[in-house]
Every structure is written in C-alpha cells, then in structure tokens.
Amino acid sequence: MSSSLRIAKQDMDQLVSALTSRYRLFGPVDVDGATVLREVKSADELALDAALDGPVKAAFFPQTEMLLSYDGTTSEPPPGRDKPTAVLGVRPCDARSLLLLDKVFGTGKYRDSLWQRRHDDSLIIGLGCGTPLETCFCNSMNLGPFDSQGSDIMLTDIGDAFLAESCTDKGERFLKAAYKSQVQRPSQADLDKAGQVRGKALESLAPAADFSGVKAALATLWDSALWDEVALGCLSCGACAYLCPTCHCFDVQDETAPGTMQGRRVRIWDTCQSALFTKEASGHNPRPSAKERIRQRVMHKFSYFVDNFGETACVGCGRCIRLCPADFDVRLVLERVKVEGKSGKQENRQGRQERQEAGTKDVRHAG
Ligand code: SF4
Ligand code: SF4
C-alpha cells in the first residue's frame, strides 16, 4: 500500500539527511542564475521552485566520465562507487527520460555497466510541475505534469509543505525507514490543496498536440526541402543535445599526459549536431551540413528510436526550445512534418535507400 505524508518545507533537512545517509544525493541548485543538477549535502542548497536547465541524465551518465586509467603497461578500472545515487526534485519529464535511457544503457542487448551501477539501485524523488512553462509539451508526449512514471516518490508543493506519496515499493520502504513514527499524515485540506495544484497545472498547459502520425510522415520526407528550411534556423551549436534528457551519444578519448605513457580514457557527451560527429578517417562526412544533422536529430527521436525501443525519444520537456540560442522549436518542425508528410509527397527510391543506410548507422550510434 502506498504511503502519503506531509513534509513541512522547514523540515526538509530531515529528508535530505535521511537521503544523504544512504545515497549520494543530487538535486537542482542555482548556479549564477541557472538551475543545474549538483550533488547536495543540505536542504539549503536546493532550488526546487525553478525548472531544471540541465538534464537529470547527468547523475547517471556524467558529461565526462573516466572509463580506465593507464600507464603504458597496465590499465585500471575507475574507482568503485561508495553509495547508490538518489535524485531529489526530478520533474516528471526527466523521470520518464531515465526510463528511456535505461532501454539504451541498462536493459537492452548491450548493457553499460557504468550506467547500471548508478541507476539500478537509485532512488528518484519526483516533484510535480505546479506551473508548467510555455515551452512544456509533456502532454503531447503521453505524459503529464504530475505523472509518476520513473519516480519512486512524488512530491506535490502545497504551499508551506510537500505532500509526499510513494510510487514504488522502494519509495515506500524509504519513507517508512526515514520517518518511522514521526510521520505527519496529510490533512484533508492538504489533499484538497494538492488536487487544486494538479488541476491548475493541467489547465495551464496548452492543449496536447497529436504527434501520432509523425513517424509515418517522416518516412516520406527523407529528401524533402523541409530540412533545408529547418536547417536555416539552426546554428549547429549542439546545445539542444547536451540539454536534452534523452540524448545519449558519446565520444571516447584517451588523455595522455605530455611526454608520458600515463593517462586516462574518458567518455564525453557528444552530439549529432557537430560536423565532426560523423566525419570519417577518409575525410568523407555522410552528414556534411546542418540539413543532414538536424534531420538526423528529428529522425532519431521520432523514428529510429521508435523502431529500436517502441517509444519516442522525446518527453516534451521543452528545454531545447527554451534554451536554443536560435529559437528553434521542435514542436513547429513536428507540425510541418505532419502536414508535409501527408501532402502526398512520396519517398523516392534513392531517398529510401539513403534513409535505410543511415538508419543502420544510427542503430550503432544509439549506444
Ligand atoms: S537547434 Fe538550437 S540548440 Fe540545437 S544545434 Fe541548432 S541552434 Fe543549437
Ligand atoms: S527533444 Fe527537446 S523537448 Fe524533447 S526531450 Fe529533448 S530537450 Fe526535451
């Protein structure tokens, strides 16, 4: 049976202490006006009101991560972890993104041990979105601002307190162990307030768009002029991929100290928006311009990922819209895809062959 309890905001230190005693805890922190994910030790550090500007994937798939160290004759794996990972204040879109990344790194044919050791026994404490942003479109991606998929515990901000509800057995066990007999049960007024907050959040979201036809439409648009036009509005900076909670491509590099054989092998987030991403040793680049790269971003999220894992690799967080320096809006691209893909344009033989070849490559790039 799931528990619900009332956690006064002035008592958040108790929750944070219970978490840090058992977990390496990450949460949203304000750094120079941006809300980013950081390891936290006390409740004072948390910035729970603002939407996270960086993706939660960083807690499980760091931007830079050592795979091994070497000295020319031997190599050593990275040090083991000391505690499992917990993340506090995860919005529903980000919580769901972890389930999608787990399909890539944790549960498929090829499993990533570094992801698994952080993610498998983690604790995710979600925080419902009381005030969705204009750029949010989770409701168009079969989600909602209080969806509990991927969260072990869900918090709802009810003013001077959070209503905490367990969503999994793991979350239930944690709440029982952390609060024991000191549990403050929510009053009927608390439950009513939580209902109002959720209702208001749903009302404030723009009506859900129907993107169900996008995959089929994309199949007819491989060599469409649409991509030339879309690419005009993109700087190829890659910010959208680094900020996206579901993007997961990485590069592997050896960093050797000058004049020695000592160094470390690291993996680093990479992006298909970079011109170097697909540049081959021969100098040939199958995605030489922004047109091919932005097409790849859209195709991967809304077609290839569906082929590989049965779901769209977008959770509607809107971060790529909110933080793109060129105001690129993926929602508008999807609307155009729906319209132009249905306009009778047929994929030609060359386009189909190129798409199939690229699709094969993209399966490899999907990690
Ligand atoms: S869509 Fe925006 S954030 Fe993404 S690469 Fe283009 S300019 Fe950068
Ligand atoms: S594509 Fe954009 S809206 Fe979709 S999950 Fe990634 S950052 Fe969020």
Tab-separated table of C-alpha atoms and ligand atoms in Angstrom:
chain	number	residue	atom	x	y	z
A	1	MET	CA	0.000	0.000	0.000
A	2	SER	CA	1.369	3.440	-0.871
A	3	SER	CA	2.068	5.990	1.856
A	4	SER	CA	1.439	9.667	1.804
A	5	LEU	CA	2.803	12.120	4.295
A	6	ARG	CA	3.205	15.825	4.838
A	7	ILE	CA	6.735	17.223	4.891
A	8	ALA	CA	6.854	20.832	6.094
A	9	LYS	CA	9.303	22.859	3.992
A	10	GLN	CA	11.086	23.956	7.163
A	11	ASP	CA	11.753	20.272	7.878
A	12	MET	CA	13.286	19.408	4.502
A	13	ASP	CA	16.644	18.917	6.214
A	14	GLN	CA	15.274	15.742	7.770
A	15	LEU	CA	14.506	14.349	4.329
A	16	VAL	CA	17.887	15.428	2.956
A	17	SER	CA	19.712	13.902	5.965
A	18	ALA	CA	17.878	10.610	5.510
A	19	LEU	CA	18.825	10.629	1.839
A	20	THR	CA	22.495	11.588	2.259
A	21	SER	CA	22.995	8.947	4.962
A	22	ARG	CA	22.217	6.238	2.404
A	23	TYR	CA	22.726	7.817	-1.007
A	24	ARG	CA	24.892	10.139	-2.996
A	25	LEU	CA	22.260	12.832	-3.414
A	26	PHE	CA	21.792	15.103	-6.429
A	27	GLY	CA	19.278	17.913	-6.753
A	28	PRO	CA	18.580	21.210	-8.524
A	29	VAL	CA	20.907	24.023	-7.421
A	30	ASP	CA	21.084	27.658	-8.509
A	31	VAL	CA	24.440	28.452	-10.122
A	32	ASP	CA	24.757	32.008	-11.459
A	33	GLY	CA	21.049	32.173	-12.275
A	34	ALA	CA	20.853	28.762	-13.961
A	35	THR	CA	19.221	25.791	-12.233
A	36	VAL	CA	21.553	22.846	-12.667
A	37	LEU	CA	21.929	19.393	-11.189
A	38	ARG	CA	24.600	19.120	-8.479
A	39	GLU	CA	25.494	16.858	-5.589
A	40	VAL	CA	23.875	18.340	-2.471
A	41	LYS	CA	24.540	17.888	1.237
A	42	SER	CA	21.862	20.099	2.796
A	43	ALA	CA	18.352	21.345	2.060
A	44	ASP	CA	19.610	24.960	1.939
A	45	GLU	CA	21.357	24.247	-1.357
A	46	LEU	CA	18.211	23.092	-3.160
A	47	ALA	CA	16.409	25.258	-5.730
A	48	LEU	CA	13.158	23.319	-6.055
A	49	ASP	CA	10.973	26.112	-7.462
A	50	ALA	CA	12.666	26.599	-10.829
A	51	ALA	CA	12.631	24.158	-13.737
A	52	LEU	CA	15.971	22.429	-14.158
A	53	ASP	CA	18.012	23.888	-17.019
A	54	GLY	CA	20.294	20.844	-17.243
A	55	PRO	CA	19.141	17.244	-17.722
A	56	VAL	CA	18.865	14.684	-14.897
A	57	LYS	CA	20.777	12.138	-17.011
A	58	ALA	CA	23.968	13.799	-15.680
A	59	ALA	CA	23.527	11.988	-12.347
A	60	PHE	CA	23.793	8.612	-14.089
A	61	PHE	CA	25.638	9.419	-17.316
A	62	PRO	CA	28.068	12.235	-16.414
A	63	GLN	CA	29.179	14.734	-19.030
A	64	THR	CA	32.749	13.418	-18.655
A	65	GLU	CA	33.487	10.053	-17.125
A	66	MET	CA	36.679	8.026	-16.742
A	67	LEU	CA	36.496	4.531	-18.222
A	68	LEU	CA	40.002	3.480	-17.182
A	69	SER	CA	43.445	4.823	-16.322
A	70	TYR	CA	46.668	3.520	-17.891
A	71	ASP	CA	50.416	3.839	-17.508
A	72	GLY	CA	51.673	2.225	-20.714
A	73	THR	CA	51.780	-1.358	-19.483
A	74	THR	CA	48.704	-1.808	-17.307
A	75	SER	CA	45.271	-0.297	-17.006
A	76	GLU	CA	42.947	0.125	-14.053
A	77	PRO	CA	39.171	0.469	-13.973
A	78	PRO	CA	37.701	3.602	-12.341
A	79	PRO	CA	37.278	3.534	-8.551
A	80	GLY	CA	34.066	1.863	-7.355
A	81	ARG	CA	31.254	3.954	-6.006
A	82	ASP	CA	30.706	4.377	-2.292
A	83	LYS	CA	26.916	4.884	-2.214
A	84	PRO	CA	23.966	4.412	-4.558
A	85	THR	CA	22.550	7.510	-6.265
A	86	ALA	CA	19.409	9.438	-5.320
A	87	VAL	CA	17.994	12.475	-7.102
A	88	LEU	CA	15.554	14.843	-5.418
A	89	GLY	CA	13.223	17.222	-7.248
A	90	VAL	CA	13.030	15.378	-10.573
A	91	ARG	CA	10.273	16.720	-12.844
A	92	PRO	CA	8.061	14.034	-14.438
A	93	CYS	CA	9.547	14.584	-17.917
A	94	ASP	CA	13.061	13.993	-16.613
A	95	ALA	CA	11.956	10.970	-14.552
A	96	ARG	CA	10.498	9.412	-17.672
A	97	SER	CA	13.644	10.187	-19.660
A	98	LEU	CA	15.582	7.925	-17.281
A	99	LEU	CA	13.293	5.031	-18.228
A	100	LEU	CA	14.047	5.706	-21.901
A	101	LEU	CA	17.797	5.867	-21.295
A	102	ASP	CA	17.556	2.626	-19.347
A	103	LYS	CA	16.302	0.990	-22.542
A	104	VAL	CA	19.521	2.122	-24.261
A	105	PHE	CA	22.064	1.533	-21.475
A	106	GLY	CA	20.505	-0.779	-18.931
A	107	THR	CA	18.150	-3.364	-20.347
A	108	GLY	CA	18.957	-3.973	-23.997
A	109	LYS	CA	21.286	-6.378	-25.735
A	110	TYR	CA	24.315	-4.251	-24.846
A	111	ARG	CA	24.438	-3.141	-21.227
A	112	ASP	CA	26.516	-0.325	-19.889
A	113	SER	CA	27.966	-1.325	-16.523
A	114	LEU	CA	28.668	2.292	-15.520
A	115	TRP	CA	25.050	3.261	-16.114
A	116	GLN	CA	23.761	0.139	-14.398
A	117	ARG	CA	25.806	0.558	-11.245
A	118	ARG	CA	24.426	4.065	-10.776
A	119	HIS	CA	20.883	3.577	-11.988
A	120	ASP	CA	19.825	0.092	-10.875
A	121	ASP	CA	19.500	0.773	-7.118
A	122	SER	CA	18.879	4.505	-7.363
A	123	LEU	CA	16.050	6.423	-5.709
A	124	ILE	CA	14.156	9.017	-7.739
A	125	ILE	CA	12.129	11.601	-5.843
A	126	GLY	CA	9.901	13.375	-8.319
A	127	LEU	CA	8.437	16.838	-7.976
A	128	GLY	CA	5.237	17.612	-9.828
A	129	CYS	CA	5.188	20.702	-12.050
A	130	GLY	CA	2.730	23.136	-10.473
A	131	THR	CA	3.497	25.837	-13.032
A	132	PRO	CA	4.427	24.330	-16.419
A	133	LEU	CA	6.296	26.670	-18.741
A	134	GLU	CA	5.059	27.915	-22.103
A	135	THR	CA	7.649	25.659	-23.749
A	136	CYS	CA	6.469	22.482	-21.952
A	137	PHE	CA	4.585	19.939	-24.067
A	138	CYS	CA	4.753	16.771	-21.952
A	139	ASN	CA	1.019	16.313	-22.517
A	140	SER	CA	1.723	15.884	-26.248
A	141	MET	CA	4.151	13.090	-25.394
A	142	ASN	CA	1.705	10.969	-23.356
A	143	LEU	CA	2.863	12.445	-20.066
A	144	GLY	CA	1.528	14.943	-17.572
A	145	PRO	CA	2.943	17.426	-15.046
A	146	PHE	CA	2.257	15.016	-12.173
A	147	ASP	CA	2.952	11.735	-13.969
A	148	SER	CA	4.776	9.337	-11.639
A	149	GLN	CA	6.472	7.101	-14.265
A	150	GLY	CA	10.109	6.714	-13.279
A	151	SER	CA	9.687	8.224	-9.785
A	152	ASP	CA	9.840	6.225	-6.549
A	153	ILE	CA	8.302	9.051	-4.547
A	154	MET	CA	6.321	12.005	-5.888
A	155	LEU	CA	6.232	15.395	-4.146
A	156	THR	CA	3.492	17.974	-4.645
A	157	ASP	CA	4.142	21.521	-3.479
A	158	ILE	CA	1.158	22.550	-1.334
A	159	GLY	CA	2.480	25.889	-0.082
A	160	ASP	CA	4.247	25.555	3.255
A	161	ALA	CA	4.756	21.797	2.809
A	162	PHE	CA	5.168	18.999	0.297
A	163	LEU	CA	2.719	16.139	0.015
A	164	ALA	CA	4.986	13.081	-0.427
A	165	GLU	CA	3.487	9.944	-1.951
A	166	SER	CA	5.310	6.673	-2.584
A	167	CYS	CA	5.006	5.335	-6.142
A	168	THR	CA	7.086	2.141	-5.815
A	169	ASP	CA	7.924	-0.392	-3.101
A	170	LYS	CA	11.403	1.139	-2.947
A	171	GLY	CA	9.933	4.582	-2.314
A	172	GLU	CA	7.573	3.165	0.277
A	173	ARG	CA	10.421	1.446	2.139
A	174	PHE	CA	12.479	4.623	2.115
A	175	LEU	CA	9.680	6.791	3.518
A	176	LYS	CA	8.893	4.256	6.249
A	177	ALA	CA	12.551	3.954	7.275
A	178	ALA	CA	13.162	7.718	7.115
A	179	TYR	CA	10.126	8.830	9.075
A	180	LYS	CA	9.249	5.831	11.254
A	181	SER	CA	6.813	7.008	13.935
A	182	GLN	CA	7.245	10.721	13.199
A	183	VAL	CA	5.031	10.600	10.142
A	184	GLN	CA	2.722	13.544	9.788
A	185	ARG	CA	-0.264	12.388	7.810
A	186	PRO	CA	-1.724	14.920	5.370
A	187	SER	CA	-4.991	16.535	6.372
A	188	GLN	CA	-7.996	16.622	4.068
A	189	ALA	CA	-7.121	20.283	3.431
A	190	ASP	CA	-3.635	19.200	2.274
A	191	LEU	CA	-5.102	16.615	-0.108
A	192	ASP	CA	-7.588	19.167	-1.457
A	193	LYS	CA	-4.789	21.677	-1.996
A	194	ALA	CA	-2.725	19.052	-3.872
A	195	GLY	CA	-5.728	18.339	-6.093
A	196	GLN	CA	-6.108	22.044	-6.850
A	197	VAL	CA	-2.399	22.413	-7.694
A	198	ARG	CA	-2.578	19.478	-10.103
A	199	GLY	CA	-5.770	20.693	-11.739
A	200	LYS	CA	-4.359	24.186	-12.222
A	201	ALA	CA	-1.168	22.784	-13.764
A	202	LEU	CA	-3.145	20.750	-16.289
A	203	GLU	CA	-5.270	23.768	-17.179
A	204	SER	CA	-2.212	25.952	-17.748
A	205	LEU	CA	-0.678	23.602	-20.345
A	206	ALA	CA	-1.501	24.276	-23.979
A	207	PRO	CA	-3.817	21.612	-25.438
A	208	ALA	CA	-1.960	18.425	-26.332
A	209	ALA	CA	-0.853	18.182	-29.953
A	210	ASP	CA	-1.402	14.939	-31.829
A	211	PHE	CA	2.025	13.789	-32.986
A	212	SER	CA	0.954	10.183	-33.571
A	213	GLY	CA	1.370	10.494	-37.355
A	214	VAL	CA	4.869	11.951	-37.230
A	215	LYS	CA	6.785	8.689	-37.677
A	216	ALA	CA	4.814	7.703	-40.766
A	217	ALA	CA	5.111	11.221	-42.163
A	218	LEU	CA	8.884	11.263	-41.610
A	219	ALA	CA	9.232	8.158	-43.761
A	220	THR	CA	8.114	10.210	-46.770
A	221	LEU	CA	10.321	13.222	-46.077
A	222	TRP	CA	13.886	11.944	-46.228
A	223	ASP	CA	14.892	14.141	-49.183
A	224	SER	CA	12.365	16.892	-48.606
A	225	ALA	CA	13.261	20.584	-48.972
A	226	LEU	CA	11.774	20.902	-45.477
A	227	TRP	CA	15.187	20.057	-43.988
A	228	ASP	CA	16.925	22.848	-45.941
A	229	GLU	CA	14.449	25.335	-44.498
A	230	VAL	CA	14.604	23.927	-40.972
A	231	ALA	CA	18.418	23.970	-41.050
A	232	LEU	CA	18.400	27.718	-41.791
A	233	GLY	CA	17.189	28.243	-38.216
A	234	CYS	CA	19.917	26.150	-36.584
A	235	LEU	CA	23.457	27.195	-35.620
A	236	SER	CA	24.674	23.578	-35.145
A	237	CYS	CA	25.811	24.556	-31.649
A	238	GLY	CA	24.664	21.239	-30.142
A	239	ALA	CA	23.168	22.838	-27.023
A	240	CYS	CA	19.858	21.057	-27.652
A	241	ALA	CA	21.512	17.627	-27.493
A	242	TYR	CA	23.541	18.388	-24.381
A	243	LEU	CA	20.455	19.743	-22.591
A	244	CYS	CA	18.091	17.045	-23.819
A	245	PRO	CA	17.320	14.440	-21.155
A	246	THR	CA	17.122	11.599	-23.680
A	247	CYS	CA	20.132	12.313	-25.949
A	248	HIS	CA	22.843	9.817	-25.116
A	249	CYS	CA	25.611	9.862	-27.748
A	250	PHE	CA	29.175	9.993	-26.506
A	251	ASP	CA	32.761	10.045	-27.733
A	252	VAL	CA	35.674	8.108	-26.196
A	253	GLN	CA	39.067	9.807	-25.970
A	254	ASP	CA	42.448	8.990	-24.435
A	255	GLU	CA	44.013	11.834	-22.466
A	256	THR	CA	47.724	11.109	-22.076
A	257	ALA	CA	49.984	13.367	-20.023
A	258	PRO	CA	52.561	15.016	-22.345
A	259	GLY	CA	55.834	13.070	-22.529
A	260	THR	CA	54.466	10.075	-20.590
A	261	MET	CA	52.503	6.893	-21.186
A	262	GLN	CA	50.181	7.760	-18.315
A	263	GLY	CA	46.668	8.890	-18.845
A	264	ARG	CA	43.024	8.112	-18.709
A	265	ARG	CA	40.377	7.022	-21.170
A	266	VAL	CA	37.230	9.113	-20.857
A	267	ARG	CA	33.846	9.211	-22.443
A	268	ILE	CA	32.345	12.593	-23.091
A	269	TRP	CA	28.880	13.622	-24.233
A	270	ASP	CA	28.825	14.164	-27.971
A	271	THR	CA	26.185	15.477	-30.329
A	272	CYS	CA	24.967	14.614	-33.803
A	273	GLN	CA	24.736	18.378	-34.389
A	274	SER	CA	28.525	18.580	-34.553
A	275	ALA	CA	30.073	18.428	-38.049
A	276	LEU	CA	32.818	16.171	-36.688
A	277	PHE	CA	30.396	13.640	-35.223
A	278	THR	CA	30.206	11.535	-38.388
A	279	LYS	CA	33.408	12.630	-40.127
A	280	GLU	CA	35.234	9.506	-41.226
A	281	ALA	CA	39.005	8.931	-41.338
A	282	SER	CA	38.898	9.227	-45.142
A	283	GLY	CA	37.566	12.764	-44.808
A	284	HIS	CA	34.115	11.762	-46.048
A	285	ASN	CA	31.234	13.008	-43.955
A	286	PRO	CA	27.773	11.483	-44.512
A	287	ARG	CA	26.213	14.453	-42.701
A	288	PRO	CA	28.215	17.364	-44.084
A	289	SER	CA	25.742	20.190	-43.467
A	290	ALA	CA	23.234	21.356	-40.862
A	291	LYS	CA	20.472	19.962	-43.085
A	292	GLU	CA	21.575	16.346	-42.635
A	293	ARG	CA	22.345	16.876	-38.957
A	294	ILE	CA	19.044	18.450	-37.942
A	295	ARG	CA	17.205	15.792	-39.986
A	296	GLN	CA	19.150	13.177	-38.048
A	297	ARG	CA	18.097	14.717	-34.715
A	298	VAL	CA	14.428	14.641	-35.640
A	299	MET	CA	14.592	11.219	-37.334
A	300	HIS	CA	16.424	9.636	-34.413
A	301	LYS	CA	13.972	10.892	-31.804
A	302	PHE	CA	10.755	10.338	-33.682
A	303	SER	CA	11.507	7.397	-35.981
A	304	TYR	CA	14.661	5.348	-35.307
A	305	PHE	CA	14.206	5.269	-31.519
A	306	VAL	CA	10.638	4.097	-32.064
A	307	ASP	CA	11.969	1.317	-34.332
A	308	ASN	CA	14.564	0.307	-31.735
A	309	PHE	CA	12.643	0.687	-28.495
A	310	GLY	CA	8.976	1.203	-29.334
A	311	GLU	CA	8.837	4.748	-27.947
A	312	THR	CA	9.621	8.306	-28.972
A	313	ALA	CA	12.887	9.710	-27.578
A	314	CYS	CA	11.265	12.978	-26.538
A	315	VAL	CA	9.479	13.661	-23.263
A	316	GLY	CA	8.270	17.158	-24.134
A	317	CYS	CA	10.432	18.921	-21.523
A	318	GLY	CA	10.799	21.872	-23.890
A	319	ARG	CA	14.386	22.520	-22.772
A	320	CYS	CA	15.670	22.503	-26.353
A	321	ILE	CA	13.098	25.187	-27.196
A	322	ARG	CA	13.632	27.291	-24.080
A	323	LEU	CA	17.420	27.327	-24.282
A	324	CYS	CA	18.187	27.237	-28.025
A	325	PRO	CA	20.084	30.418	-28.968
A	326	ALA	CA	18.326	30.450	-32.381
A	327	ASP	CA	14.751	29.908	-31.088
A	328	PHE	CA	14.472	26.531	-32.825
A	329	ASP	CA	11.119	24.983	-31.858
A	330	VAL	CA	10.840	21.226	-32.355
A	331	ARG	CA	7.039	21.444	-31.964
A	332	LEU	CA	6.792	23.583	-35.097
A	333	VAL	CA	9.006	21.162	-37.014
A	334	LEU	CA	6.771	18.256	-35.995
A	335	GLU	CA	3.676	20.173	-37.124
A	336	ARG	CA	5.307	20.792	-40.509
A	337	VAL	CA	6.315	17.139	-40.756
A	338	LYS	CA	2.704	16.107	-40.162
A	339	VAL	CA	1.409	18.432	-42.841
A	340	GLU	CA	4.113	17.989	-45.478
A	341	GLY	CA	4.412	14.246	-44.931
A	342	LYS	CA	0.722	13.912	-45.574
A	343	SER	CA	0.737	16.154	-48.602
A	344	GLY	CA	1.227	13.228	-50.935
A	345	LYS	CA	4.951	13.605	-51.308
A	346	GLN	CA	6.313	10.139	-51.925
A	347	GLU	CA	9.704	8.960	-50.884
A	348	ASN	CA	11.778	8.232	-53.963
A	349	ARG	CA	13.916	5.136	-54.351
A	350	GLN	CA	17.199	6.953	-53.727
A	351	GLY	CA	15.809	8.641	-50.627
A	352	ARG	CA	14.552	5.344	-49.245
A	353	GLN	CA	17.914	3.672	-49.826
A	354	GLU	CA	19.807	6.548	-48.162
A	355	ARG	CA	17.443	6.501	-45.198
A	356	GLN	CA	17.837	2.767	-44.731
A	357	GLU	CA	21.629	3.066	-44.816
A	358	ALA	CA	21.537	5.950	-42.341
A	359	GLY	CA	19.112	4.028	-40.153
A	360	THR	CA	21.619	1.179	-39.950
A	361	LYS	CA	24.319	3.638	-38.867
A	362	ASP	CA	22.019	5.228	-36.351
A	363	VAL	CA	21.336	1.917	-34.663
A	364	ARG	CA	25.080	1.801	-33.995
A	365	HIS	CA	25.109	5.396	-32.744
A	366	ALA	CA	22.193	4.689	-30.420
A	367	GLY	CA	24.679	3.289	-27.888
B	1	SF4	S1	18.528	23.556	-32.695
B	1	SF4	FE1	19.266	25.319	-31.468
B	1	SF4	S2	20.366	24.383	-29.728
B	1	SF4	FE2	20.136	22.762	-31.302
B	1	SF4	S3	22.034	22.862	-32.528
B	1	SF4	FE3	20.507	24.186	-33.565
B	1	SF4	S4	20.882	26.250	-32.749
B	1	SF4	FE4	21.911	24.809	-31.327
B	2	SF4	S1	13.872	16.886	-27.851
B	2	SF4	FE1	13.653	18.813	-26.673
B	2	SF4	S2	11.602	18.671	-25.760
B	2	SF4	FE2	12.146	16.598	-26.425
B	2	SF4	S3	13.089	15.652	-24.594
B	2	SF4	FE3	14.773	16.539	-25.809
B	2	SF4	S4	15.102	18.610	-24.945
B	2	SF4	FE4	13.082	17.880	-24.232
